[in-house]
One Martini backbone bead per residue (centre of mass of N, CA, C, O) as a GRO file, in nm:
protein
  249
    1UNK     BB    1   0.099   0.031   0.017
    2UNK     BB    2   0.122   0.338   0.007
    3UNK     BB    3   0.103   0.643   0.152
    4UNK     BB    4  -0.060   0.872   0.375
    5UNK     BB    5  -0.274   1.123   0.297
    6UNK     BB    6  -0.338   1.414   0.524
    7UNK     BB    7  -0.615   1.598   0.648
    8UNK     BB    8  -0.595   1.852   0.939
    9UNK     BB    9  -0.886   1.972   1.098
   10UNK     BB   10  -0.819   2.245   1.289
   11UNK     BB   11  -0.859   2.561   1.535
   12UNK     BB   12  -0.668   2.443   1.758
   13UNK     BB   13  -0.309   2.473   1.725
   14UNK     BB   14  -0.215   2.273   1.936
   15UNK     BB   15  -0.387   2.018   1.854
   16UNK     BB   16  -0.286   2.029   1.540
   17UNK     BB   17   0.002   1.957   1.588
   18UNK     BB   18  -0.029   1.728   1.725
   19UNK     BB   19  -0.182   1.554   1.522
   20UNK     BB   20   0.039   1.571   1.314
   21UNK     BB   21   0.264   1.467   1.461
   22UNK     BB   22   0.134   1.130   1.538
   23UNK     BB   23   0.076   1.094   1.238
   24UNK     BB   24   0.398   1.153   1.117
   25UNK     BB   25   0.475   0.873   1.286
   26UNK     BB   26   0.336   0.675   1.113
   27UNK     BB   27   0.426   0.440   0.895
   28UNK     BB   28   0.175   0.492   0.656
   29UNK     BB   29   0.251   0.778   0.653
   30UNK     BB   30   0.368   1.048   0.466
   31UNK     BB   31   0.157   1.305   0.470
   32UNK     BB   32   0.082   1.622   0.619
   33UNK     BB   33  -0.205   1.851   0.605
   34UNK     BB   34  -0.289   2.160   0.723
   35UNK     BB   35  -0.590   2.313   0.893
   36UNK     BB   36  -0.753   2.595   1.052
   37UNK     BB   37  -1.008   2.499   0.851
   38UNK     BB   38  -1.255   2.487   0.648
   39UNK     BB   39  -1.207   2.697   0.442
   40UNK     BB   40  -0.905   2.600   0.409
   41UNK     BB   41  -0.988   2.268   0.311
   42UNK     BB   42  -1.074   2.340   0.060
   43UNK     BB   43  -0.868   2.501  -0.061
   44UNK     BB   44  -0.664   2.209  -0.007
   45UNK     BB   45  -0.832   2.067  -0.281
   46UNK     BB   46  -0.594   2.148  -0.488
   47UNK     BB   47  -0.347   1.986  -0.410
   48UNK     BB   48  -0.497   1.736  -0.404
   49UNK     BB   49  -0.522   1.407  -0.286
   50UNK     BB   50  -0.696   1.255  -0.028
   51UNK     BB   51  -0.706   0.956   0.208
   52UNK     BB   52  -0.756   1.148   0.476
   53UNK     BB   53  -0.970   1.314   0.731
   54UNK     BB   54  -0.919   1.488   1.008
   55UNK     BB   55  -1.213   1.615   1.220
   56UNK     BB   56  -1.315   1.825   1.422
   57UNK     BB   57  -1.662   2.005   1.425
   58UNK     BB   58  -1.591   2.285   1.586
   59UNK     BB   59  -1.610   2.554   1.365
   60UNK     BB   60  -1.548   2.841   1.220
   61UNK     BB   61  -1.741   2.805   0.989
   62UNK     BB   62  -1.693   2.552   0.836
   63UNK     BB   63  -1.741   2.241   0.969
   64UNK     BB   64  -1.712   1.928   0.955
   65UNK     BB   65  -1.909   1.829   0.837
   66UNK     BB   66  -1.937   2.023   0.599
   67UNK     BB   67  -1.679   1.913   0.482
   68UNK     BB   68  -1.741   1.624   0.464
   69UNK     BB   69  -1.982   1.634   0.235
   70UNK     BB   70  -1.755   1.801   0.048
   71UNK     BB   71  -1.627   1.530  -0.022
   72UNK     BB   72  -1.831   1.308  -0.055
   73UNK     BB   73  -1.819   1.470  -0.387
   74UNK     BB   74  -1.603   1.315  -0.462
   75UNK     BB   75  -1.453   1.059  -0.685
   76UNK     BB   76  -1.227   1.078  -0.421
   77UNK     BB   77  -1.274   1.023  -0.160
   78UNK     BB   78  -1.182   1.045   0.198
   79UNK     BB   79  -1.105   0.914   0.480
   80UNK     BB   80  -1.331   0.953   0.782
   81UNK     BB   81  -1.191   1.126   1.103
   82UNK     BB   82  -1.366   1.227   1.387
   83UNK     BB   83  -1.238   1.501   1.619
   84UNK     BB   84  -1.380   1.513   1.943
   85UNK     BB   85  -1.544   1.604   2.280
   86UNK     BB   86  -1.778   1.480   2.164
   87UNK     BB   87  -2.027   1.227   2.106
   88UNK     BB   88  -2.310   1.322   1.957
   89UNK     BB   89  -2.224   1.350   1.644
   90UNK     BB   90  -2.173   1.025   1.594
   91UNK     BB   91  -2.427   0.928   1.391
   92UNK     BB   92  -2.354   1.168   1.181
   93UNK     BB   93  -2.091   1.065   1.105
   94UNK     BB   94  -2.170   0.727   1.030
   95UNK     BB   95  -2.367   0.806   0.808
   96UNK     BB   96  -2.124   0.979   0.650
   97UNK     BB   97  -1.887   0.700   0.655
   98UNK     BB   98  -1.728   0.696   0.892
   99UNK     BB   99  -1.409   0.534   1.025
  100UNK     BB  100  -1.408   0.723   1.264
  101UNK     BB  101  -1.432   0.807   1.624
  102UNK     BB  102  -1.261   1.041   1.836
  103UNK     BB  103  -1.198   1.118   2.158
  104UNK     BB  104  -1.087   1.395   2.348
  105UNK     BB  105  -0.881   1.249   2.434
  106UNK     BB  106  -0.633   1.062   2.300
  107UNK     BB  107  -0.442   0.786   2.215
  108UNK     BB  108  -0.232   0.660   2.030
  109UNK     BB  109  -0.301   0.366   2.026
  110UNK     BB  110  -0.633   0.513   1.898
  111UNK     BB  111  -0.410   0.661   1.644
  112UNK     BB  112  -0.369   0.373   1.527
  113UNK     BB  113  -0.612   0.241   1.465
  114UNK     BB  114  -0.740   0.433   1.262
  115UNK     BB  115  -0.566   0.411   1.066
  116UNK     BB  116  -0.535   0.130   0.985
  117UNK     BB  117  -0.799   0.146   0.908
  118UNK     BB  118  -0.779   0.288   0.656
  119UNK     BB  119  -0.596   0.097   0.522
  120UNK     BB  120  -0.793  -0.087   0.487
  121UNK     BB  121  -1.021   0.040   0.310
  122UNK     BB  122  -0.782   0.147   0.061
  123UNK     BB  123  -0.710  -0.182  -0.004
  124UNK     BB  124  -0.951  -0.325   0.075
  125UNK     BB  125  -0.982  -0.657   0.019
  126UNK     BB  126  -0.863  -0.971   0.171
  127UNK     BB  127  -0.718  -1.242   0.143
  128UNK     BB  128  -0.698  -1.370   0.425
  129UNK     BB  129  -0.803  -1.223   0.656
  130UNK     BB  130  -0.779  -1.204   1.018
  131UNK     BB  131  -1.118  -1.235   1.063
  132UNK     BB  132  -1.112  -1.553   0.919
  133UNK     BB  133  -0.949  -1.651   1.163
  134UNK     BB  134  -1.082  -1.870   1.381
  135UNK     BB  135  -1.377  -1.878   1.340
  136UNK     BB  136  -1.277  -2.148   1.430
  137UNK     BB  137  -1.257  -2.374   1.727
  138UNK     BB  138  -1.042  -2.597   1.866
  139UNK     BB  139  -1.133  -2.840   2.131
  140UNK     BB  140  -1.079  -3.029   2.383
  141UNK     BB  141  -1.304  -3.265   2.573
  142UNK     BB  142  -1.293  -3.564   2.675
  143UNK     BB  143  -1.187  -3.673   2.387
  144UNK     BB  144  -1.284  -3.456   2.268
  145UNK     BB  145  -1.411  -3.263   1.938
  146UNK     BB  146  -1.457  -2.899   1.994
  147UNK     BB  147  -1.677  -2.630   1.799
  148UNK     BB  148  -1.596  -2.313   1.820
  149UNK     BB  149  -1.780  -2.033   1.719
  150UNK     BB  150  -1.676  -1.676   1.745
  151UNK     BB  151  -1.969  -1.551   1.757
  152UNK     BB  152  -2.041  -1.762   2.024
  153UNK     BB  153  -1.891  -1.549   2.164
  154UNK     BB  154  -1.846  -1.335   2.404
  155UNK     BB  155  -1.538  -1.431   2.574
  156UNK     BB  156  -1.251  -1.384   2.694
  157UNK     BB  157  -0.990  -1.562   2.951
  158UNK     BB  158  -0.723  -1.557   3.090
  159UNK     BB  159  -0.529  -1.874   3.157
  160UNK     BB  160  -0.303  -1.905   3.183
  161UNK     BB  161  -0.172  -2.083   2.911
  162UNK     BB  162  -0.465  -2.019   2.818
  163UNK     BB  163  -0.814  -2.002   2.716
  164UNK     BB  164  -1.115  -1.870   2.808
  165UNK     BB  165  -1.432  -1.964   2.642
  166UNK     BB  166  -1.764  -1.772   2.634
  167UNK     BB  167  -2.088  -1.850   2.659
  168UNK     BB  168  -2.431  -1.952   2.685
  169UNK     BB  169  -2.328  -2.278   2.661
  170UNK     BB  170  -2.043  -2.177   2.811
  171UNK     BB  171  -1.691  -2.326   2.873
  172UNK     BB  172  -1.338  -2.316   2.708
  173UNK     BB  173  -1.029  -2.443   2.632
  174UNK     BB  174  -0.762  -2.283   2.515
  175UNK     BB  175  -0.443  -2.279   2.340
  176UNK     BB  176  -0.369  -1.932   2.407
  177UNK     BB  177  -0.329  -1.614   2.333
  178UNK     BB  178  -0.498  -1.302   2.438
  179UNK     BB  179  -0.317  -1.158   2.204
  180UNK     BB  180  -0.362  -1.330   1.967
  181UNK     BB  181  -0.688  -1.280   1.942
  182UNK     BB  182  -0.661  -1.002   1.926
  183UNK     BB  183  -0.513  -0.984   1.646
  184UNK     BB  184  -0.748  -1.178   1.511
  185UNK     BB  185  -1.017  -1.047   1.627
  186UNK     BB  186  -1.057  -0.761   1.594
  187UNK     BB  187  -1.241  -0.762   1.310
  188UNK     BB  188  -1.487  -0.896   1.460
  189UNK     BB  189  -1.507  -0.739   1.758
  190UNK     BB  190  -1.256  -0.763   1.967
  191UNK     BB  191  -1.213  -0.634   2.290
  192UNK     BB  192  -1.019  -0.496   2.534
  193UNK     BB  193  -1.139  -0.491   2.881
  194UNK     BB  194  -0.873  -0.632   3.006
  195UNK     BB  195  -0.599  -0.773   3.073
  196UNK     BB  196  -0.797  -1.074   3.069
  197UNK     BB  197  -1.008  -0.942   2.887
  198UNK     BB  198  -1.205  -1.028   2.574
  199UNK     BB  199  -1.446  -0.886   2.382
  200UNK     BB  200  -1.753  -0.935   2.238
  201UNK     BB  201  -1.927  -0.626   2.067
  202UNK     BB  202  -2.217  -0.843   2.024
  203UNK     BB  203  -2.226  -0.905   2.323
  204UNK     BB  204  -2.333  -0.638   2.432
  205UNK     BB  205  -2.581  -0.477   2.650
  206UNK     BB  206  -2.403  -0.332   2.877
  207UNK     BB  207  -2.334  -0.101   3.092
  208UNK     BB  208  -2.196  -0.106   3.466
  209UNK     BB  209  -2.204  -0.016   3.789
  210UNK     BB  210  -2.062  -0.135   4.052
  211UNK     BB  211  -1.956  -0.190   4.348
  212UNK     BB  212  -1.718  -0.411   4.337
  213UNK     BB  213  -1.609  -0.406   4.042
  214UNK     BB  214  -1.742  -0.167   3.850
  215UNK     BB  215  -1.682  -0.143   3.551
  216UNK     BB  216  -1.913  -0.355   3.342
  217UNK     BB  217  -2.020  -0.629   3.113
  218UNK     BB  218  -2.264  -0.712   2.960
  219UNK     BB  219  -2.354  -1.079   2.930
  220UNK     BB  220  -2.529  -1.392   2.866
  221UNK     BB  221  -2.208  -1.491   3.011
  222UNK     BB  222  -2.143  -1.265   3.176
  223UNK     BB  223  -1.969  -1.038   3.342
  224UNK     BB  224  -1.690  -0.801   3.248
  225UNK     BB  225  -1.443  -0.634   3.319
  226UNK     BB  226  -1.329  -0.286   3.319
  227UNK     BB  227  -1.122  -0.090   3.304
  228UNK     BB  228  -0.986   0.249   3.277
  229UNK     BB  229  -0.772   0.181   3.043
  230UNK     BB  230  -1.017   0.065   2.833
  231UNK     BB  231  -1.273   0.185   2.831
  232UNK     BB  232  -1.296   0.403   2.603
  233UNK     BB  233  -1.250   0.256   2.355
  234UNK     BB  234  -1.479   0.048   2.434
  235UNK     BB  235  -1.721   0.247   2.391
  236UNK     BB  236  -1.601   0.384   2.093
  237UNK     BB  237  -1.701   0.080   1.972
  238UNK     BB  238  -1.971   0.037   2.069
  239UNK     BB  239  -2.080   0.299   1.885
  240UNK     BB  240  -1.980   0.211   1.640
  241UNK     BB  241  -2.144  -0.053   1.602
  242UNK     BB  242  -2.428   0.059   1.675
  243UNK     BB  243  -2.455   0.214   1.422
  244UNK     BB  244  -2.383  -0.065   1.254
  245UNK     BB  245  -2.558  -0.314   1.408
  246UNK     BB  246  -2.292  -0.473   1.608
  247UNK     BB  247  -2.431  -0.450   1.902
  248UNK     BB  248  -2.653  -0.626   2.093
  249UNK     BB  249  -2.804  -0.915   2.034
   0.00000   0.00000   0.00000
């Protein structure tokens, strides 16, 4: 894939260089063209094309919506990532066929996330994606070999050297490691709730505040914990979902 021309919308100087610098320092970013402003980066749609736009939402005269708008009329749009310190206008957002909505502050590594999704949209559909590994995964279980789909899965759970792997019809143990499910099954939709715990985000019916464990994922197969260091990505993940239609079963 080619590296990444990238334009970043922002009337706050500060908050714009700093984004502007943590984009070009992604390695699949090549350039990164900055504007001031709504009314800046439609002039600066002369400058040539571009692969995707950062864009903030409230800002003096062309707002960042009016800009996707504008975009969206183009020939070759670029992938639109929402970067707003309000979730409110999250709807209209993914409406307009945003890639990503990121919430201010953000961590690097949720916009190294955003990036990473725009390289998967722009460079297509690939064959053997790793969303299609372990689709089904397979357990021994006293003797028996068990087939356990990844879809029938609420969250996984590490256990020693092992994952064990909760449904609403049990739970089995796996063996294998919490990172790498982790890193085969994002694109399926499971995201990292807890150090211990990766969640898939179509089986989570709410979130709850209890007295003892804090902030859980309620699930057809039981509560999962979400630390405080996950909580946020794993929100704005739940959000892009719910849009999608892919949350809440």
């Amino acid at each position: 894939m080619n590296l990444l021309r990238v334009l970043v919308v922002e009337d706050e100087p500060s908050t714009r260089t700093e984004l502007a610098t943590q984009l070009a320092e992604q390695p699949s970013v090549g350039e990164v063209v900055s504007a001031a402003g709504g009314d800046e980066a439609v002039r600066l749609l002369g400058s040539g094309s571009f692969d995707a736009a950062f864009l903030d939402i409230a800002m003096p005269g062309l707002t960042g919506m009016d800009v996707a708008r504008i975009l969206k009329r183009l020939s070759d749009p670029p992938e639109i990532v929402f970067v707003t310190a309000y979730d409110n206008h999250a709807v209209e957002a993914f409406g307009l066929g945003a890639a990503d909505y990121l919430l201010k502050p953000f961590r690097p590594e949720r916009l190294a996330e955003a990036v990473a999704r725009i390289g998967g949209r722009r460079s297509g559909p690939v064959v053997g994606d790793k969303a299609d590994d372990l689709a089904v995964v397979q357990v021994e279980l006293a003797g028996r070999t068990v087939f356990v789909r990844r879809d029938d899965i609420a969250y996984a759970e590490a256990h020693g050297d092992y994952v064990r792997l909760h449904s609403s019809q049990g739970s089995h143990l796996l063996r294998q490691s919490l990172t790498y499910l982790e890193q085969v099954w994002d694109a399926a939709g499971f995201v990292r709730a807890h150090r211990s715990f990766l969640i898939n985000l179509a089986a989570v019916t709410e979130l709850r505040v209890t007295s003892t464990a804090g902030l859980v994922a309620v699930t057809e197969a039981g509560e999962v914990p979400v630390s405080r260091r996950h909580s946020r990505l794993l929100r704005e993940r739940l959000l892009q979902a719910a849009r999608e239609g892919g949350a809440g079963r």
